[in-house]
Short mmCIF file of C-alpha atoms in Angstrom, two decimals:
data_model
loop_
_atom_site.label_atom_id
_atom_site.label_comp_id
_atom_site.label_asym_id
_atom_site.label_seq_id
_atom_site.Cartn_x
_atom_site.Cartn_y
_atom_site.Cartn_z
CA UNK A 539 -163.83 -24.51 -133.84
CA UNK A 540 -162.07 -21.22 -134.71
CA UNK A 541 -165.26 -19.68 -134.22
CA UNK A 542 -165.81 -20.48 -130.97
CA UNK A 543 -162.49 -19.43 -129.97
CA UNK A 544 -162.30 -16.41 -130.97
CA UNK A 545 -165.54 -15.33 -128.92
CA UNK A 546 -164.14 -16.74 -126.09
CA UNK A 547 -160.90 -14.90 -126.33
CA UNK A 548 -162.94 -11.85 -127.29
CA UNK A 549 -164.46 -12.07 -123.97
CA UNK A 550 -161.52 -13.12 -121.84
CA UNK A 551 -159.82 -10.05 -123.00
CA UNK A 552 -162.53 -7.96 -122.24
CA UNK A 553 -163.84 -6.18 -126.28
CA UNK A 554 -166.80 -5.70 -127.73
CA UNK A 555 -167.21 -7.46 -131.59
CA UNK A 556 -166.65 -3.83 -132.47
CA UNK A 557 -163.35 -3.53 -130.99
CA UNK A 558 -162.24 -6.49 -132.55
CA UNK A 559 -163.74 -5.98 -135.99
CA UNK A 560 -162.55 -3.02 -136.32
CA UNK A 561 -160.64 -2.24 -139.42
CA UNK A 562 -160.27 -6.08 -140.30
CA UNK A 563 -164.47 -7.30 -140.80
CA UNK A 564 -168.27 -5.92 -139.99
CA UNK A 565 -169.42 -6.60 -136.75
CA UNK A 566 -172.14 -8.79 -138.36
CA UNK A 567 -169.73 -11.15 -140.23
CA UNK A 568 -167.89 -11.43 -137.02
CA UNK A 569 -171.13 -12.59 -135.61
CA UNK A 570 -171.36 -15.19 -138.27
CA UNK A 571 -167.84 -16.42 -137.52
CA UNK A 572 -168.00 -16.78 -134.04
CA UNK A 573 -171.37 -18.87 -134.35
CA UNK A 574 -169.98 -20.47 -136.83
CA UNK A 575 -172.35 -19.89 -139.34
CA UNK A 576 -170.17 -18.47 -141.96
CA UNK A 577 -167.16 -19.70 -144.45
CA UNK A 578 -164.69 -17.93 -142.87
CA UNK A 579 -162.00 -16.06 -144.73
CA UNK A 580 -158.21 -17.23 -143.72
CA UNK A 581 -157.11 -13.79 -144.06
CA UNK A 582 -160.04 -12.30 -141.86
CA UNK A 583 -159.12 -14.95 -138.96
CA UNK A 584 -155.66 -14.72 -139.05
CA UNK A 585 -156.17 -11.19 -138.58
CA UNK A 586 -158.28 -11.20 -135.47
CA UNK A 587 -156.58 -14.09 -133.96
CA UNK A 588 -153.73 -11.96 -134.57
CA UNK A 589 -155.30 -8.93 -132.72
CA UNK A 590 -156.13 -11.33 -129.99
CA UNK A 591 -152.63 -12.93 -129.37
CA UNK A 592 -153.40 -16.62 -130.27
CA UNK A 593 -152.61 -18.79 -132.95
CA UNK A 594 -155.61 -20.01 -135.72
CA UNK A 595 -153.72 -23.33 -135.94
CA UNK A 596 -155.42 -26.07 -133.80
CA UNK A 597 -153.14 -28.23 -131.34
CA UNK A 598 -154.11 -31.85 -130.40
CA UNK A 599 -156.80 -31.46 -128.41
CA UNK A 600 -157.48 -35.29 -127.37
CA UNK A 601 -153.40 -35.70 -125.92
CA UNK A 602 -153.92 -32.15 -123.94
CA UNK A 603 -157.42 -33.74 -122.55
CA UNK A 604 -155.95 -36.60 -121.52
CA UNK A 605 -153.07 -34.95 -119.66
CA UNK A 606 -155.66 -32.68 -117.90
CA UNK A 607 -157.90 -35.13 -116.87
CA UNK A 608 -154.91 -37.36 -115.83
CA UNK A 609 -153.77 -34.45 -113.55
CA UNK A 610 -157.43 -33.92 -112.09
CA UNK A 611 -157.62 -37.41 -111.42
CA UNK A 612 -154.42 -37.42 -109.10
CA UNK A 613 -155.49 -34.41 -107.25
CA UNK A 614 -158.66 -37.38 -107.21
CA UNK A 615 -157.02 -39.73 -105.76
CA UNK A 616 -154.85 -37.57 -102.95
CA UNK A 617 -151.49 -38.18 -104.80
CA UNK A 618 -150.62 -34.82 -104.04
CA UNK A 619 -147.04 -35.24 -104.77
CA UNK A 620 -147.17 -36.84 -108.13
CA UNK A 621 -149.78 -33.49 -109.40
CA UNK A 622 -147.29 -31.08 -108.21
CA UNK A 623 -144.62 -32.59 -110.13
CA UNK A 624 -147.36 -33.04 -113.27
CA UNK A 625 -147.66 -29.41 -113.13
CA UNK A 626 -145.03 -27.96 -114.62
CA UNK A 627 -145.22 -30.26 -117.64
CA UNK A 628 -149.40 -29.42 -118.31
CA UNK A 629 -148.16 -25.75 -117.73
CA UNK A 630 -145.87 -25.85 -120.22
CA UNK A 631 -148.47 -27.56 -122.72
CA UNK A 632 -150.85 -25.02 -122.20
CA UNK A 633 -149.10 -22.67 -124.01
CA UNK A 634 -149.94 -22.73 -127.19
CA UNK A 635 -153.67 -23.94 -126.34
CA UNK A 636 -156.17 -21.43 -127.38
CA UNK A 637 -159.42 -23.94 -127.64
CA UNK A 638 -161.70 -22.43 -125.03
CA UNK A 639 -162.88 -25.83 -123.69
CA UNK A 640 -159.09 -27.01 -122.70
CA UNK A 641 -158.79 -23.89 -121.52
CA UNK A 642 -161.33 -23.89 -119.01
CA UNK A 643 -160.31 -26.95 -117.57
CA UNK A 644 -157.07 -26.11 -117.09
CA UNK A 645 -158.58 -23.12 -115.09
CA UNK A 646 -160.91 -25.22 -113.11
CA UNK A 647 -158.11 -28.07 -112.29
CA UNK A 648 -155.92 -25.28 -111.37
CA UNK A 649 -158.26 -24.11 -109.03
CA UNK A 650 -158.78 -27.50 -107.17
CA UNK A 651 -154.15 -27.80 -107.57
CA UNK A 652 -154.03 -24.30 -105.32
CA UNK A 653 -156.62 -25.99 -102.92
CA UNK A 654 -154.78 -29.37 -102.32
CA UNK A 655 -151.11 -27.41 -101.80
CA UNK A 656 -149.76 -26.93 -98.32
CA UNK A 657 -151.25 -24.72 -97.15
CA UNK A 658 -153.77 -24.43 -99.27
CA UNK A 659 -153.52 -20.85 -101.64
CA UNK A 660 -157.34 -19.59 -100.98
CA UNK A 661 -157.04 -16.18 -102.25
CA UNK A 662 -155.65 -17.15 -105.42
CA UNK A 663 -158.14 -19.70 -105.71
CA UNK A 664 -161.08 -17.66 -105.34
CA UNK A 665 -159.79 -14.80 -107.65
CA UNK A 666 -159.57 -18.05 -110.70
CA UNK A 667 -163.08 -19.47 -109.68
CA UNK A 668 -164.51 -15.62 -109.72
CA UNK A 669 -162.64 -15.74 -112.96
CA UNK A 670 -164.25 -18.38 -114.38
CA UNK A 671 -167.80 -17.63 -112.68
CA UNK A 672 -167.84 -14.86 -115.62
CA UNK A 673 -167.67 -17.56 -118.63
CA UNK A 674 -169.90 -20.04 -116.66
CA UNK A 675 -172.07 -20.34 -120.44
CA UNK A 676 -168.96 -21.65 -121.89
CA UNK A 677 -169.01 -24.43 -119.30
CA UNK A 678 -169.78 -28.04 -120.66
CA UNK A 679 -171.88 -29.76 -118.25
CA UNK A 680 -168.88 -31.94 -116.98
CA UNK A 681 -166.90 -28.55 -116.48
CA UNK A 682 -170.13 -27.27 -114.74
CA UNK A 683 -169.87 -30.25 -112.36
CA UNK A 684 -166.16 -29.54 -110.96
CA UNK A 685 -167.42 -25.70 -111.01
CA UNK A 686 -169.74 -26.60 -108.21
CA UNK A 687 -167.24 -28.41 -106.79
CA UNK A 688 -164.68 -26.91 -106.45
CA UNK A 689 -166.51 -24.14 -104.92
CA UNK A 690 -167.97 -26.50 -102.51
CA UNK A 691 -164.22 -27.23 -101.69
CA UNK A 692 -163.48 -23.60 -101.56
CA UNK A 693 -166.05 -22.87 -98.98
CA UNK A 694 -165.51 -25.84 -96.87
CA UNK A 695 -161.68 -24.13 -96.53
CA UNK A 696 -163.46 -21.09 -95.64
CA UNK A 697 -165.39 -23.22 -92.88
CA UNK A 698 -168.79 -21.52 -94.57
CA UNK A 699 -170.51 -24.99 -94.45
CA UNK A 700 -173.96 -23.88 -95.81
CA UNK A 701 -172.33 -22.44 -98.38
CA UNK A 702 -170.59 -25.09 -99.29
CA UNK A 703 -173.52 -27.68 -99.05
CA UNK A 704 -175.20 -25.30 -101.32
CA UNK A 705 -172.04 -25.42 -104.12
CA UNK A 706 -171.71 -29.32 -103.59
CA UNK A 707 -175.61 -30.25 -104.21
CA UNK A 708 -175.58 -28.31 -107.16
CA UNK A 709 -172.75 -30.54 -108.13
CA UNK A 710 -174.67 -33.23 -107.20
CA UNK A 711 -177.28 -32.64 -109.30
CA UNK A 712 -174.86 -32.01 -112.12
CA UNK A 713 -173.30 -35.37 -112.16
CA UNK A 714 -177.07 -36.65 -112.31
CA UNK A 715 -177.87 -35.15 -115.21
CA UNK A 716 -174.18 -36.05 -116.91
CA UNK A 717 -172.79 -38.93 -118.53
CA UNK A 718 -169.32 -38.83 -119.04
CA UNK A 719 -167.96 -37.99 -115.42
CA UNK A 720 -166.21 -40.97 -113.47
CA UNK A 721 -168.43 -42.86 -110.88
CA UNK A 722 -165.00 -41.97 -108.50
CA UNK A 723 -165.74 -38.44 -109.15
CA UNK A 724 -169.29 -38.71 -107.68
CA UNK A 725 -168.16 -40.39 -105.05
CA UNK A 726 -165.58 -37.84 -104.15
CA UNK A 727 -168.51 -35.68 -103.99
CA UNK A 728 -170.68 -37.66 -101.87
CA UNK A 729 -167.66 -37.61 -98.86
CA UNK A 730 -167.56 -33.93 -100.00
CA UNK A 731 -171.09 -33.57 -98.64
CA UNK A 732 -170.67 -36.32 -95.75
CA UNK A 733 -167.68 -34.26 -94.71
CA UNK A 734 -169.39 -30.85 -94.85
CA UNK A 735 -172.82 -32.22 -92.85
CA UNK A 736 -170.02 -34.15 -90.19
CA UNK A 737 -169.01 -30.43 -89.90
CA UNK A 738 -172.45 -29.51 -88.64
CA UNK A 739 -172.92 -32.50 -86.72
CA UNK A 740 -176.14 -33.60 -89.15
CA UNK A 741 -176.03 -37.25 -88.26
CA UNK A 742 -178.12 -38.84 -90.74
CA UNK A 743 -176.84 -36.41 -93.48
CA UNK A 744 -173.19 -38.32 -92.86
CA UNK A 745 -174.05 -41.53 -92.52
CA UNK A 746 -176.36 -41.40 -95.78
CA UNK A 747 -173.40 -39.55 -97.97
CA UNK A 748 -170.68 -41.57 -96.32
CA UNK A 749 -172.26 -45.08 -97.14
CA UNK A 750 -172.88 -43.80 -100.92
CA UNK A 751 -169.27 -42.83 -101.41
CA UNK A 752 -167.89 -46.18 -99.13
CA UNK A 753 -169.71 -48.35 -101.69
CA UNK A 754 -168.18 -46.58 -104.77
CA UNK A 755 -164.71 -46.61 -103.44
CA UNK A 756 -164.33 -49.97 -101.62
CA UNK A 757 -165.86 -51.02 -105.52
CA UNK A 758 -162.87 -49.25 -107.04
CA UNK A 759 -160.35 -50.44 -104.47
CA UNK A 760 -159.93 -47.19 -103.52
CA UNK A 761 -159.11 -48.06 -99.66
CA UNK A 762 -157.51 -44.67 -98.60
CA UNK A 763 -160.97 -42.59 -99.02
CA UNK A 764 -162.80 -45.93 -98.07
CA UNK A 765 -161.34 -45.23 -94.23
CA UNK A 766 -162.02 -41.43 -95.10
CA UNK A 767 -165.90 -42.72 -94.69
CA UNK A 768 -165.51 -45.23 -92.18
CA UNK A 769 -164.02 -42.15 -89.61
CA UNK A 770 -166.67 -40.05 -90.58
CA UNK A 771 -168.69 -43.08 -89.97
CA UNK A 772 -166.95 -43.76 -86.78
CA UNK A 773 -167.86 -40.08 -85.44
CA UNK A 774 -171.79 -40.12 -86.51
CA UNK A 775 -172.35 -43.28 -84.29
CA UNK A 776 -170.57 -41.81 -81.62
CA UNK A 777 -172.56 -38.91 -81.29
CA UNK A 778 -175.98 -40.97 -81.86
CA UNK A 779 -174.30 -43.35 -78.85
CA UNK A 780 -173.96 -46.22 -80.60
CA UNK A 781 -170.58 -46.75 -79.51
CA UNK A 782 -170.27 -50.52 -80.61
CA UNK A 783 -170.87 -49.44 -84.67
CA UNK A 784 -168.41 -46.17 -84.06
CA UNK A 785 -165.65 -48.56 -82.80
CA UNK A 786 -166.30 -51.15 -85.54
CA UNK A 787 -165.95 -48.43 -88.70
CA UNK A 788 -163.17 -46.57 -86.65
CA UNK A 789 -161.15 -50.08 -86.49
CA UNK A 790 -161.87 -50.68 -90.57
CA UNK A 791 -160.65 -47.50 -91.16
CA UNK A 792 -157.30 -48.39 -88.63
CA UNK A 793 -156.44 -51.65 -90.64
CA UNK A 794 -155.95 -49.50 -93.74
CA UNK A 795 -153.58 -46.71 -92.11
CA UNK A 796 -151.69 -49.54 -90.16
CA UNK A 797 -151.29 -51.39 -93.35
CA UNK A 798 -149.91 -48.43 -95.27
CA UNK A 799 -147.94 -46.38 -92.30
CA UNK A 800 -149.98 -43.81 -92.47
CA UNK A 801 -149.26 -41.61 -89.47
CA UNK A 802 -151.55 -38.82 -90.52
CA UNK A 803 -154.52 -41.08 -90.45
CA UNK A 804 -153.77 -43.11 -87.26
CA UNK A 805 -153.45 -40.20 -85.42
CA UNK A 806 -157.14 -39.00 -86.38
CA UNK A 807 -158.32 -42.73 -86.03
CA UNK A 808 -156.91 -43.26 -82.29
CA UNK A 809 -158.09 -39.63 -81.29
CA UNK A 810 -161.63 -41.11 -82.43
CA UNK A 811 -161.32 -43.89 -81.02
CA UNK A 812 -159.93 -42.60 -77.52
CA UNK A 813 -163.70 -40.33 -77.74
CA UNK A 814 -165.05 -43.55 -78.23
CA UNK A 815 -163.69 -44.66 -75.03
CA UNK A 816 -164.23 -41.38 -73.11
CA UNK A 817 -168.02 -41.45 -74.02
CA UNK A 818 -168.10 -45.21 -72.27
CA UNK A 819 -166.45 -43.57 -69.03
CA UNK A 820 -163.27 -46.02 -69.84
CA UNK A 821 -160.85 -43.79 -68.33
CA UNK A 822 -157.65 -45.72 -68.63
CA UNK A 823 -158.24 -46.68 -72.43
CA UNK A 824 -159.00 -43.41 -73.13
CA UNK A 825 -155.60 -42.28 -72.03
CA UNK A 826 -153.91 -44.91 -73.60
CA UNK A 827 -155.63 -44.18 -77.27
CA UNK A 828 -155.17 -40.45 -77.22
CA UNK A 829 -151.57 -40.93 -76.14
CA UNK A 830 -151.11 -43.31 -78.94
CA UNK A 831 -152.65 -40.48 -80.85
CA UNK A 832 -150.14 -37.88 -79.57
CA UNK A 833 -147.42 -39.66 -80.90
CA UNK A 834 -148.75 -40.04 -84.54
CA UNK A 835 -149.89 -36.35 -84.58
CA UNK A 836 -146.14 -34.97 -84.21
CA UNK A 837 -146.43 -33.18 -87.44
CA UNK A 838 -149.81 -32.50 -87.72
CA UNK A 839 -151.34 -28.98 -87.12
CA UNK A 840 -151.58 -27.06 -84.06
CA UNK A 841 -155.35 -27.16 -83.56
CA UNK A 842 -155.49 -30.90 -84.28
CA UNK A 843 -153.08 -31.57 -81.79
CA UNK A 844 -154.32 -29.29 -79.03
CA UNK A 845 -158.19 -31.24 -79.65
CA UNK A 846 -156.21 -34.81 -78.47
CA UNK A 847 -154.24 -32.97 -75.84
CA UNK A 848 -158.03 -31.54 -74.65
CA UNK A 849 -159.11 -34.51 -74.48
CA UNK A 850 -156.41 -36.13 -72.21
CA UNK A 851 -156.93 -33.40 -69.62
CA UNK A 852 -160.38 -34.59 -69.57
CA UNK A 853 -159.84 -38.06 -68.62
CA UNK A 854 -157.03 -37.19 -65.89
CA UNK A 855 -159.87 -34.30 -64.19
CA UNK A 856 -162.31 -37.49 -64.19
CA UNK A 857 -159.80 -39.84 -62.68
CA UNK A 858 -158.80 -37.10 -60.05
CA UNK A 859 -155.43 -36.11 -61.44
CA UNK A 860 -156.20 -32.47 -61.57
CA UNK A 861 -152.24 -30.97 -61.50
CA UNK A 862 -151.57 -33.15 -64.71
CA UNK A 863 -155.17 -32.25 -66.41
CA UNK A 864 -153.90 -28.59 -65.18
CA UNK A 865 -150.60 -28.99 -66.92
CA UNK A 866 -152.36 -30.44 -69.94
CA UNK A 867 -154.52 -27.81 -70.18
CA UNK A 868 -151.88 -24.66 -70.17
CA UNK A 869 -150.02 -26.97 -72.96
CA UNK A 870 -153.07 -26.87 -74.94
CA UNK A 871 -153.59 -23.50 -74.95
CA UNK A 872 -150.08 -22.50 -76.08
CA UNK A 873 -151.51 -24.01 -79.39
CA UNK A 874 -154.50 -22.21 -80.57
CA UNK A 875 -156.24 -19.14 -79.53
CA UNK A 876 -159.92 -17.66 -79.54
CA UNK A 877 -160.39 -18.29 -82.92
CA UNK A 878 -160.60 -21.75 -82.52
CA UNK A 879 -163.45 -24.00 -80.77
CA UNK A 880 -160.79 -25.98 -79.01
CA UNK A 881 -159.59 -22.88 -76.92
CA UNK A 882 -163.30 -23.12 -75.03
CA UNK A 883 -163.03 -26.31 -74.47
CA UNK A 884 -160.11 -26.31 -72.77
CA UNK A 885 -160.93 -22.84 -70.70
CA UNK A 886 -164.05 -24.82 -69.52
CA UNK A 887 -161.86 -27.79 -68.09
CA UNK A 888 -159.66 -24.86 -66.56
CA UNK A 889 -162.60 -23.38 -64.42
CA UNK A 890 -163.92 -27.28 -63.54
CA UNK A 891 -160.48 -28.19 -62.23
CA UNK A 892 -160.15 -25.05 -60.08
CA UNK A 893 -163.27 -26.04 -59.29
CA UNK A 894 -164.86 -22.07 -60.00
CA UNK A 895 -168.62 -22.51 -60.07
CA UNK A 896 -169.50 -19.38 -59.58
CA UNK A 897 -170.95 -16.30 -61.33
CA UNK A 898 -167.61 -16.20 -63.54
CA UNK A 899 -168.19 -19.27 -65.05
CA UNK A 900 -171.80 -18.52 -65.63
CA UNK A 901 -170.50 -15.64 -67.30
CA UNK A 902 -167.81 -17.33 -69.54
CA UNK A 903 -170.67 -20.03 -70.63
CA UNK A 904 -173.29 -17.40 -71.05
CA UNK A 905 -171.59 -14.76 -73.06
CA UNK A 906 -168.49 -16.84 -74.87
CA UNK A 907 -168.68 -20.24 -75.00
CA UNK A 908 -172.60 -21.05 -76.30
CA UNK A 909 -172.84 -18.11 -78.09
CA UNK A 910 -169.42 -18.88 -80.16
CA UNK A 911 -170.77 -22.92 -80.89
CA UNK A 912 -174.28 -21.09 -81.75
CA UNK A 913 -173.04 -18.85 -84.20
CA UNK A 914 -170.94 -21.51 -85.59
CA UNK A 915 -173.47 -23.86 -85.87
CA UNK A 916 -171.96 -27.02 -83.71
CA UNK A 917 -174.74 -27.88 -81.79
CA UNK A 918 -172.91 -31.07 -80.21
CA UNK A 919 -171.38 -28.30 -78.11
CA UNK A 920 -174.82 -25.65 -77.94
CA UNK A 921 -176.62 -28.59 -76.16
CA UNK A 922 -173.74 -29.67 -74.02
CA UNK A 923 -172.54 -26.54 -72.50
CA UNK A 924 -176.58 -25.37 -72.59
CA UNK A 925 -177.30 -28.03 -70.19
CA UNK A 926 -174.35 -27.52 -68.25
CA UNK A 927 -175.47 -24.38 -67.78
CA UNK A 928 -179.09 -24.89 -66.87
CA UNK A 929 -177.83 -27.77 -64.35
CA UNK A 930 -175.95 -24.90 -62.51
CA UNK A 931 -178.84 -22.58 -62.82
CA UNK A 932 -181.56 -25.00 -61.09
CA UNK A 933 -179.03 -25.88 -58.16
CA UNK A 934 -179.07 -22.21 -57.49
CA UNK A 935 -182.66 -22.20 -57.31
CA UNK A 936 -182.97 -19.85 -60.80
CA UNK A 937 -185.26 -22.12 -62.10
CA UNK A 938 -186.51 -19.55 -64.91
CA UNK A 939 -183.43 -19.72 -66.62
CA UNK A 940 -182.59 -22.94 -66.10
CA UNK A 941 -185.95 -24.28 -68.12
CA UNK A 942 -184.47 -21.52 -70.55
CA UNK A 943 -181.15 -23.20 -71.09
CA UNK A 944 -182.37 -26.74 -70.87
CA UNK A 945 -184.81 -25.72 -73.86
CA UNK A 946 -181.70 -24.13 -75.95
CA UNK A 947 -180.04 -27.62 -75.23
CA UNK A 948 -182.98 -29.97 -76.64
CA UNK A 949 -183.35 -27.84 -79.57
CA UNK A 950 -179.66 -28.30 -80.29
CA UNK A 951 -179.84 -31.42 -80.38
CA UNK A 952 -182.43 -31.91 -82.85
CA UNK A 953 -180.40 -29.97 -85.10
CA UNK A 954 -177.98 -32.33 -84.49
CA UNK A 955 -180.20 -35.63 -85.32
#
């Protein structure tokens, strides 16, 4: 409707209906036209559509809805390629499209096209969601559905988890209470929120989400998000210890990126699957999987390729090669810095090698390591490096703060569970 466009226009460009009625209608007819509750006069609207910089005449809005949600649905389905190449071609289209509706989801699936680029373009897509955020009432309720998402996505870029689970419920709830969004969009959110709790290690959270978004994918033959869930799988039951079920859904998942080539996944999959292994003291298959996972991960980023390299210099300090876990440890480091979790994890291994025990590891533990997995919220790490801690504590007789840190430890972990 005209109506309806010209109020949303009217807003967009920032006037009050006196601005824009001025000289051309009263404010109360105005009123009437952008309700649509009056016979509207062809001169009056081509007048204010005129003052606004849009056209009155209407474009076909079904063949520019179908492109759009075409579009979405690659960025949907990971075919990241074929929606930057799409984009030029919807840009173009969207032109001459005034509707308000078409508009807005242009705006929104724009948002979620600067998130799946490489790298993603974060600032640009939080200045189009805050954007947006300001027309929220002209959101249908399947436009208020990717809102949530996408700033569920957003967030989880941002690594501000809670935030995001907050953003990504609300979607959630959205899709409930909406009929005309795709079961493969609901399912997208449920990994969202599997993803997002595997982030703060909430095991049941993740194994809940993942199985509701397995089912709707492996039901759409979707197979590349289906081994999304079966790693995320794969890492819940290896933190609750159930090794057998994390090796199972890690090895679905590896049939589908063996299958396809897929290098990016493979590498993830045998880095999993080498924890597995580590975790059941199997030093030698360890090795082997995380190598194996080395070589896939040749072009993948810097901190996930420092976490597999980590992991190696774990298994060669347990089998008593300490100058290789040494070497594998400076490597490491030349890949990440302070910002990232990994660099602890690897300075930790650096003081067990030299075998430092002392008040300097104490130290590092007490005032850089826990407190940086605290105030991130990974409590896989809290409880390991609290007990660590406290075991040091109690064999120098401080038994005080030992009970301390072994009570920091068991409350991690039932944040964990």
């Amino acid at each position: 409707m005209v109506g309806q466009r010209i109020r949303y226009y009217r807003k967009t460009k920032g006037l009050t209906q006196e601005e824009l009625a001025q000289g051309i209608c009263s404010v109360s007819y105005l009123s009437k036209i952008e309700k649509g509750d009056a016979k509207s006069s062809e001169e009056v609207i081509n007048l204010l559509c005129e003052r606004l910089g849009i056209s009155p005449e209407e474009v076909d809005e079904s063949k520019i809805l179908e492109m759009l949600n075409e579009w979405n649905m690659m960025m949907s389905d990971r075919m990241f390629k074929e929606a930057e190449e799409y984009y030029p071609l919807i840009s173009e289209k969207m032109i001459t499209v005034t509707d308000p509706s078409l508009r807005l989801r242009f705006e929104l699936f724009h948002s979620r096209y600067l998130m799946v680029l490489e790298p993603p373009l974060l600032d640009e897509t939080k200045l189009k969601l805050d954007s947006i955020s300001g027309l929220f009432d002209h959101l249908s309720n399947d436009l208020k559905f990717y809102y949530y998402m996408f700033w569920g996505m957003y967030h989880n870029f941002n690594k501000k988890y809670n935030e995001a689970l907050k953003y990504l419920h609300q979607a959630e709830k959205q899709f409930n209470q909406t009929s005309n969004i795709k079961d493969s969009e609901a399912a997208v959110i449920y990994y969202l929120l599997a993803l997002t709790y595997n982030f703060l290690m909430r095991i049941t959270s993740v194994t809940t989400y993942s199985y509701k978004a397995l089912t709707i994918f492996d039901r759409e033959y979707n197979y590349s998000r289906s081994a999304d869930c079966q790693i995320l799988l794969g890492i819940s039951y290896r933190r609750a210890k159930h090794y057998d079920l994390a090796e199972f859904h890690l090895k679905q998942a590896l049939k589908y990126s063996t299958t396809f080539n897929d290098d990016t996944l493979s590498g993830i999959i045998y880095h999993n699957l080498g924890y597995v292994a580590c975790c059941e003291m199997d030093h030698l298959k360890a090795i082997n999987r995380l190598e194996k996972s080395l070589n896939h991960k040749e072009s993948q980023n810097p901190q996930n390729i420092a976490n597999t390299i980590y992991l190696l210099a774990v298994e060669h300090y347990e089998l008593g090669k300490y100058d290789k876990a040494k070497n594998l440890v400076q490597k490491g480091l030349q890949y990440i810095d302070e910002k990232h979790e990994i660099y602890y994890h690897l300075i930790i291994v650096r003081f067990k090698i030299n075998k430092i025990n002392n008040d300097e590891f104490v130290q590092y533990l007490r005032k850089k390591a826990i407190p940086f997995f605290e105030q991130k919220g990974i409590w896989e790490y809290v409880a390991t490096y609290s007990e660590l801690l406290a075991d040091i504590y109690f064999e120098q007789s401080h038994y005080k703060k030992a009970s301390e840190y072994y009570r920091v430890a068991n409350n991690a972990r039932k944040n964990i569970f």
